[in-house]
Coordinates of C-alpha atoms and ligand atoms in Angstrom, one line a residue:
M1 CA -38.4 38.3 -38.2
K2 CA -37.1 37.8 -34.7
S3 CA -39.9 39.8 -33.2
M4 CA -42.5 37.9 -35.2
K5 CA -41.1 34.6 -33.9
Y6 CA -41.2 36.1 -30.4
S7 CA -44.8 37.2 -30.7
V8 CA -45.9 33.8 -32.0
I9 CA -44.2 32.1 -29.0
K10 CA -45.7 34.7 -26.7
Q11 CA -49.2 34.0 -28.2
L12 CA -48.7 30.3 -27.8
G13 CA -47.6 30.7 -24.2
M14 CA -50.7 32.8 -23.5
W15 CA -52.9 30.2 -25.1
L16 CA -51.3 27.4 -23.1
F17 CA -51.7 29.4 -19.9
A18 CA -55.4 30.1 -20.6
L19 CA -55.9 26.4 -21.5
A20 CA -54.2 25.3 -18.3
S21 CA -56.4 27.6 -16.1
V22 CA -59.6 26.0 -17.4
L23 CA -58.4 22.4 -17.3
P24 CA -58.1 21.3 -13.7
A25 CA -57.6 17.8 -14.7
L26 CA -55.1 17.2 -17.4
A27 CA -54.1 13.9 -18.8
T28 CA -51.2 14.1 -16.4
G29 CA -53.6 13.6 -13.5
V30 CA -53.4 17.1 -12.0
I31 CA -56.4 18.5 -10.1
V32 CA -56.8 22.2 -9.5
P33 CA -59.3 22.7 -6.7
G34 CA -61.9 25.4 -7.6
A35 CA -61.0 25.7 -11.2
E36 CA -63.4 25.2 -14.1
W37 CA -63.6 21.5 -14.8
L38 CA -64.3 20.3 -18.3
D39 CA -65.4 16.8 -19.4
N40 CA -63.9 14.9 -22.3
D41 CA -66.1 16.7 -24.7
G42 CA -64.9 20.1 -23.5
M43 CA -68.2 20.9 -21.7
F44 CA -68.3 22.1 -18.1
I45 CA -69.1 19.2 -15.6
N46 CA -72.6 19.7 -14.2
A47 CA -72.7 17.3 -11.3
H48 CA -73.1 19.2 -8.0
G49 CA -73.7 17.9 -4.5
G50 CA -72.4 14.7 -5.9
G51 CA -71.0 11.3 -5.0
V52 CA -68.8 8.8 -6.7
L53 CA -69.3 5.0 -7.1
Y54 CA -66.5 2.7 -8.0
H55 CA -67.7 -0.3 -10.0
E56 CA -65.6 -2.8 -12.0
G57 CA -62.7 -0.5 -12.7
V58 CA -64.7 2.6 -13.4
Y59 CA -65.6 5.6 -11.2
Y60 CA -69.1 7.0 -11.7
W61 CA -69.7 10.6 -10.6
Y62 CA -73.4 11.4 -10.0
G63 CA -74.5 14.9 -9.2
E64 CA -77.2 17.5 -9.5
A65 CA -77.7 18.7 -13.1
K66 CA -78.3 22.4 -12.4
G67 CA -80.5 24.4 -14.9
D68 CA -79.1 27.4 -16.8
Y69 CA -81.3 29.9 -15.0
T70 CA -80.9 30.6 -11.2
Y71 CA -83.8 32.3 -9.5
R72 CA -85.0 33.0 -6.0
S73 CA -87.9 30.7 -5.0
P74 CA -91.0 32.9 -5.0
G75 CA -92.6 33.6 -1.7
V76 CA -89.7 32.2 0.4
G77 CA -88.2 34.5 3.0
W78 CA -84.7 33.1 3.2
D79 CA -81.9 33.1 0.6
C80 CA -83.6 30.3 -1.4
Y81 CA -81.8 30.4 -4.7
R82 CA -82.4 27.5 -7.0
T83 CA -82.7 26.3 -10.6
D84 CA -85.3 24.0 -12.0
A85 CA -84.4 20.4 -11.2
G86 CA -82.5 19.0 -14.1
G87 CA -82.3 15.5 -12.8
V88 CA -79.1 13.6 -11.9
A89 CA -76.1 13.7 -14.3
C90 CA -73.5 10.9 -14.5
Y91 CA -69.9 11.0 -15.6
S92 CA -67.4 8.1 -15.8
S93 CA -63.7 7.9 -15.4
R94 CA -60.9 5.4 -14.9
D95 CA -58.5 7.9 -13.5
L96 CA -60.7 10.3 -11.5
C97 CA -59.4 13.2 -13.6
N98 CA -60.8 12.7 -17.1
W99 CA -64.5 12.4 -17.2
K100 CA -66.8 11.2 -19.9
Y101 CA -70.4 12.5 -19.9
E102 CA -72.8 9.5 -19.6
G103 CA -76.0 11.7 -19.7
I104 CA -78.8 12.4 -17.3
V105 CA -79.4 9.1 -15.6
L106 CA -82.4 10.3 -13.6
E107 CA -84.5 12.4 -15.9
P108 CA -86.8 15.0 -14.4
D109 CA -90.5 14.1 -15.0
T110 CA -91.8 17.0 -17.0
L111 CA -95.2 15.4 -17.7
H112 CA -96.6 15.0 -14.2
T113 CA -96.9 18.3 -12.3
F114 CA -97.2 16.5 -8.9
S115 CA -94.3 14.2 -9.5
D116 CA -91.5 14.3 -6.9
I117 CA -89.0 14.8 -9.7
H118 CA -90.9 17.5 -11.7
P119 CA -88.5 20.4 -12.6
T120 CA -90.3 22.6 -10.1
M121 CA -89.1 20.3 -7.3
V122 CA -85.7 20.1 -5.7
I123 CA -83.4 17.0 -6.5
E124 CA -80.2 17.3 -4.5
R125 CA -77.2 15.3 -3.3
P126 CA -77.7 12.1 -5.2
K127 CA -75.6 9.1 -4.1
V128 CA -75.5 5.6 -5.7
I129 CA -74.5 2.2 -4.2
Y130 CA -74.5 -1.2 -5.8
N131 CA -76.4 -4.1 -4.3
A132 CA -74.5 -7.3 -5.0
T133 CA -77.5 -9.5 -4.2
T134 CA -80.2 -7.8 -6.3
H135 CA -77.6 -6.6 -8.9
Q136 CA -79.2 -3.2 -8.8
F137 CA -77.7 0.2 -8.5
V138 CA -79.7 2.1 -5.9
M139 CA -79.8 5.9 -5.9
W140 CA -80.9 7.9 -2.9
M141 CA -81.3 11.7 -3.0
H142 CA -82.8 14.7 -1.2
I143 CA -86.2 15.5 -2.7
D144 CA -88.0 18.7 -1.8
N145 CA -90.5 21.2 -3.0
H146 CA -89.7 24.8 -3.9
N147 CA -89.5 26.1 -0.3
Y148 CA -87.8 23.0 1.1
E149 CA -90.7 22.2 3.5
K150 CA -91.3 18.7 2.2
A151 CA -87.9 17.4 3.4
V152 CA -88.0 13.8 2.1
A153 CA -85.6 11.2 0.8
G154 CA -86.1 9.7 -2.7
V155 CA -85.0 6.4 -4.1
A156 CA -84.4 5.2 -7.7
V157 CA -83.0 2.1 -9.2
C158 CA -81.2 0.9 -12.3
D159 CA -79.7 -2.4 -13.6
T160 CA -76.6 -0.6 -14.9
P161 CA -74.6 2.3 -13.4
N162 CA -75.0 4.6 -16.4
G163 CA -78.5 3.6 -17.6
K164 CA -81.8 5.3 -16.9
F165 CA -82.7 5.1 -13.3
R166 CA -86.4 4.5 -12.4
F167 CA -87.7 6.7 -9.6
I168 CA -89.6 4.6 -7.1
E169 CA -90.8 6.8 -4.2
S170 CA -89.9 9.4 -1.6
G171 CA -90.7 9.6 2.1
R172 CA -89.7 10.7 5.5
P173 CA -87.5 7.9 7.0
N174 CA -89.4 6.7 10.1
G175 CA -91.6 9.8 9.8
Q176 CA -88.6 12.1 10.3
M177 CA -87.5 15.0 8.1
S178 CA -84.7 14.3 5.7
R179 CA -82.7 17.0 3.8
D180 CA -78.9 16.8 3.1
M181 CA -78.0 13.2 2.9
T182 CA -75.4 10.6 1.9
L183 CA -75.1 6.8 1.6
F184 CA -72.5 4.6 3.1
K185 CA -72.1 0.9 2.3
D186 CA -70.0 -1.1 4.9
D187 CA -67.7 -4.1 4.2
D188 CA -70.5 -6.4 5.5
Q189 CA -72.7 -5.1 2.6
K190 CA -75.1 -3.4 5.1
A191 CA -75.9 0.2 3.9
Y192 CA -76.9 3.3 5.8
L193 CA -78.6 6.6 5.0
F194 CA -77.2 9.6 6.8
Y195 CA -79.5 12.6 6.7
S196 CA -80.1 16.0 8.3
S197 CA -83.3 15.6 10.3
E198 CA -85.4 17.4 12.9
N199 CA -85.4 20.5 10.7
N200 CA -81.6 20.2 10.2
T201 CA -80.8 20.3 13.9
T202 CA -79.8 16.6 14.2
I203 CA -78.2 14.0 11.9
H204 CA -80.0 10.6 11.7
I205 CA -78.3 7.4 10.6
A206 CA -80.7 4.7 9.4
M207 CA -79.8 1.2 8.4
L208 CA -81.3 0.3 5.0
S209 CA -83.2 -2.8 4.1
D210 CA -81.2 -5.6 2.5
D211 CA -82.2 -4.4 -1.0
Y212 CA -81.2 -0.9 -0.1
R213 CA -84.6 0.5 -1.3
H214 CA -86.1 1.2 2.2
V215 CA -84.9 2.5 5.5
T216 CA -85.4 0.2 8.5
S217 CA -86.6 1.3 11.9
N218 CA -83.1 0.8 13.2
Y219 CA -81.7 4.4 13.4
T220 CA -79.7 6.6 15.7
R221 CA -79.6 10.4 16.4
Q222 CA -76.2 12.0 16.3
F223 CA -74.9 15.5 16.7
I224 CA -78.2 16.3 18.5
G225 CA -79.1 20.0 18.3
E226 CA -75.8 20.8 16.6
S227 CA -77.3 21.8 13.2
R228 CA -74.9 19.9 10.9
E229 CA -75.5 19.1 7.3
A230 CA -73.8 18.0 4.0
P231 CA -72.6 14.7 5.5
A232 CA -69.7 12.8 3.8
V233 CA -68.8 9.4 5.3
F234 CA -66.0 6.9 4.9
K235 CA -64.3 4.1 6.7
R236 CA -60.6 3.7 7.3
G237 CA -58.8 1.2 9.5
G238 CA -62.0 0.0 11.1
K239 CA -63.1 3.5 12.1
Y240 CA -65.9 5.6 10.6
Y241 CA -65.3 9.2 9.7
I242 CA -67.9 11.9 9.0
I243 CA -67.3 15.4 7.7
T244 CA -70.2 17.9 7.9
S245 CA -70.9 21.5 7.4
G246 CA -72.9 24.0 9.5
C247 CA -76.3 25.1 8.3
T248 CA -75.9 28.4 6.4
G249 CA -77.6 27.6 3.1
W250 CA -75.4 28.1 0.1
D251 CA -73.0 30.3 2.1
P252 CA -69.8 28.6 3.4
N253 CA -69.0 27.9 7.0
E254 CA -66.6 25.9 9.1
A255 CA -66.4 22.1 8.4
E256 CA -66.2 19.6 11.2
W257 CA -65.0 16.0 11.4
A258 CA -66.0 13.3 13.8
V259 CA -65.0 9.7 14.3
A260 CA -66.7 6.5 15.6
D261 CA -66.0 2.8 16.2
N262 CA -69.5 1.9 15.1
V263 CA -71.1 3.2 11.9
M264 CA -74.3 4.3 13.8
G265 CA -72.2 6.1 16.4
P266 CA -71.7 7.5 18.9
Y267 CA -69.4 9.9 17.0
T268 CA -66.8 12.0 18.7
T269 CA -66.4 15.5 17.3
M270 CA -62.8 16.4 16.5
G271 CA -62.9 19.9 15.0
N272 CA -62.2 21.5 11.7
P273 CA -60.2 19.3 9.4
C274 CA -59.4 22.1 6.9
Q275 CA -56.0 23.9 7.0
G276 CA -54.7 26.9 5.2
L277 CA -56.2 30.1 3.8
H278 CA -60.0 30.3 4.3
A279 CA -60.0 27.0 6.2
D280 CA -62.6 28.6 8.5
K281 CA -64.9 28.8 5.5
T282 CA -64.0 25.4 4.2
F283 CA -62.1 27.1 1.3
Y284 CA -65.4 28.7 0.4
S285 CA -67.0 25.4 -0.2
Q286 CA -69.1 22.6 1.4
S287 CA -68.6 18.9 1.9
T288 CA -70.5 16.4 -0.3
F289 CA -68.5 13.1 -0.5
V290 CA -65.3 11.2 0.2
I291 CA -63.9 9.0 -2.6
P292 CA -61.8 6.1 -1.4
I293 CA -59.3 5.5 -4.2
E294 CA -59.6 1.8 -5.0
G295 CA -56.7 -0.4 -3.9
T296 CA -55.0 2.3 -1.9
D297 CA -55.3 3.9 1.6
K298 CA -56.0 7.3 -0.1
Y299 CA -59.2 9.4 0.1
I300 CA -60.4 12.4 -1.8
M301 CA -62.6 15.0 -0.2
M302 CA -65.2 16.4 -2.6
F303 CA -66.5 19.9 -1.8
D304 CA -68.8 22.1 -3.7
R305 CA -68.0 25.8 -4.1
W306 CA -71.5 27.1 -4.6
N307 CA -72.2 30.2 -6.7
K308 CA -75.7 30.7 -5.3
K309 CA -76.7 33.4 -7.8
D310 CA -75.7 31.3 -10.8
L311 CA -75.7 27.7 -9.4
I312 CA -74.7 26.0 -12.6
T313 CA -71.3 27.7 -12.5
S314 CA -70.6 26.4 -9.0
R315 CA -67.1 24.8 -8.9
Y316 CA -65.7 21.6 -7.4
V317 CA -63.0 21.6 -4.8
W318 CA -61.3 18.2 -4.5
L319 CA -58.5 17.7 -2.1
P320 CA -56.6 14.7 -0.7
I321 CA -57.3 13.8 2.9
H322 CA -54.1 13.6 5.0
F323 CA -53.8 11.3 8.0
D324 CA -51.5 11.3 11.0
G325 CA -52.5 8.1 12.7
D326 CA -56.2 8.3 13.0
T327 CA -56.3 12.1 12.8
M328 CA -57.4 13.6 9.5
T329 CA -56.6 17.0 8.1
I330 CA -57.4 18.6 4.7
P331 CA -54.7 21.1 3.9
W332 CA -55.4 23.5 1.0
L333 CA -53.4 22.8 -2.2
D334 CA -53.4 25.1 -5.3
S335 CA -53.0 21.9 -7.4
W336 CA -52.1 18.3 -6.8
A337 CA -51.4 15.2 -8.7
L338 CA -53.3 11.9 -8.3
Ligands
LIG1 C1 -77.6 24.0 1.8 C2 -77.5 22.5 1.4 C3 -77.6 22.4 -0.1 C4 -78.9 23.1 -0.6 C5 -78.9 24.5 0.0 C6 -80.2 25.2 -0.4 O1 -77.7 24.1 3.2 O2 -76.4 21.9 1.9 O3 -77.5 21.1 -0.5 O4 -80.0 22.4 -0.1 O5 -78.8 24.5 1.4 O6 -80.2 26.5 0.1

């Protein structure tokens, strides 16, 4: 009898342990960087290279919906692993831990072979900002063809954060290449597109038009010839911070942070913000976005831990950013509470 009770308790313990290891975000608000992350329906979150928008009490997480099957792009010499473009997925949350699947908000266009958002194309790093004048949610993303030679930025709009976005167009901002990108909206409502340009050697920062649908001719070149990508940008205490990765495809490398007094630069490079085991490889992940937690002076660094041979199983590494004055660090944590 005693041993039966013991075995039941042991079984229960094992189940709880197994459950805890696949649930990075429990109702208690605990995040386990790099663990499998399930949505409120118990499905794996599929929102890679993503960004988060806060709107009216709700956080919306937009990201690349990777397809089930990863393959090497035919005829491409480098390590070009990819899946068919599955569009942009959206999840919503009030606590940044428990996420409800809102669906694919930008559907791939399966009907038109030459569409920018046909599944044979690349749709990466979607970011959404809200335009308070037009009352539209504006999404920008990296659009490419199967060998990443097209190098354009795409734009889509929607009247609601979780409705179906309408793809408008893609293009090279001011005639310049655009791959990894992010958006940043400043306190004065002006918004900016940050993108890896000049064949990924130099970051460009372009001011957007007032409706956020176009880039203006007002742009600067930063990190010239330094080959940085995966930009994530935020503002704190009147200063602008950017975190980038080096350019080694899906493979991890060392992150770098930089700071500026003006959103368009010049940025001063400060070094690697990551600390702890595998900090020189960004904890085997790559930057995508920084979430300012509404109503606080706290910021979450979002990284992707890519699994290049099975991209859909890539994990999310979310860590709090630590500040000492104006100096930021991102120490590794096995788990942490919001
Ligand atoms: C990385 C980039 C990813 C993806 C990948 C393709 O450098 O950050 O977003 O484009 O290359 O190999």
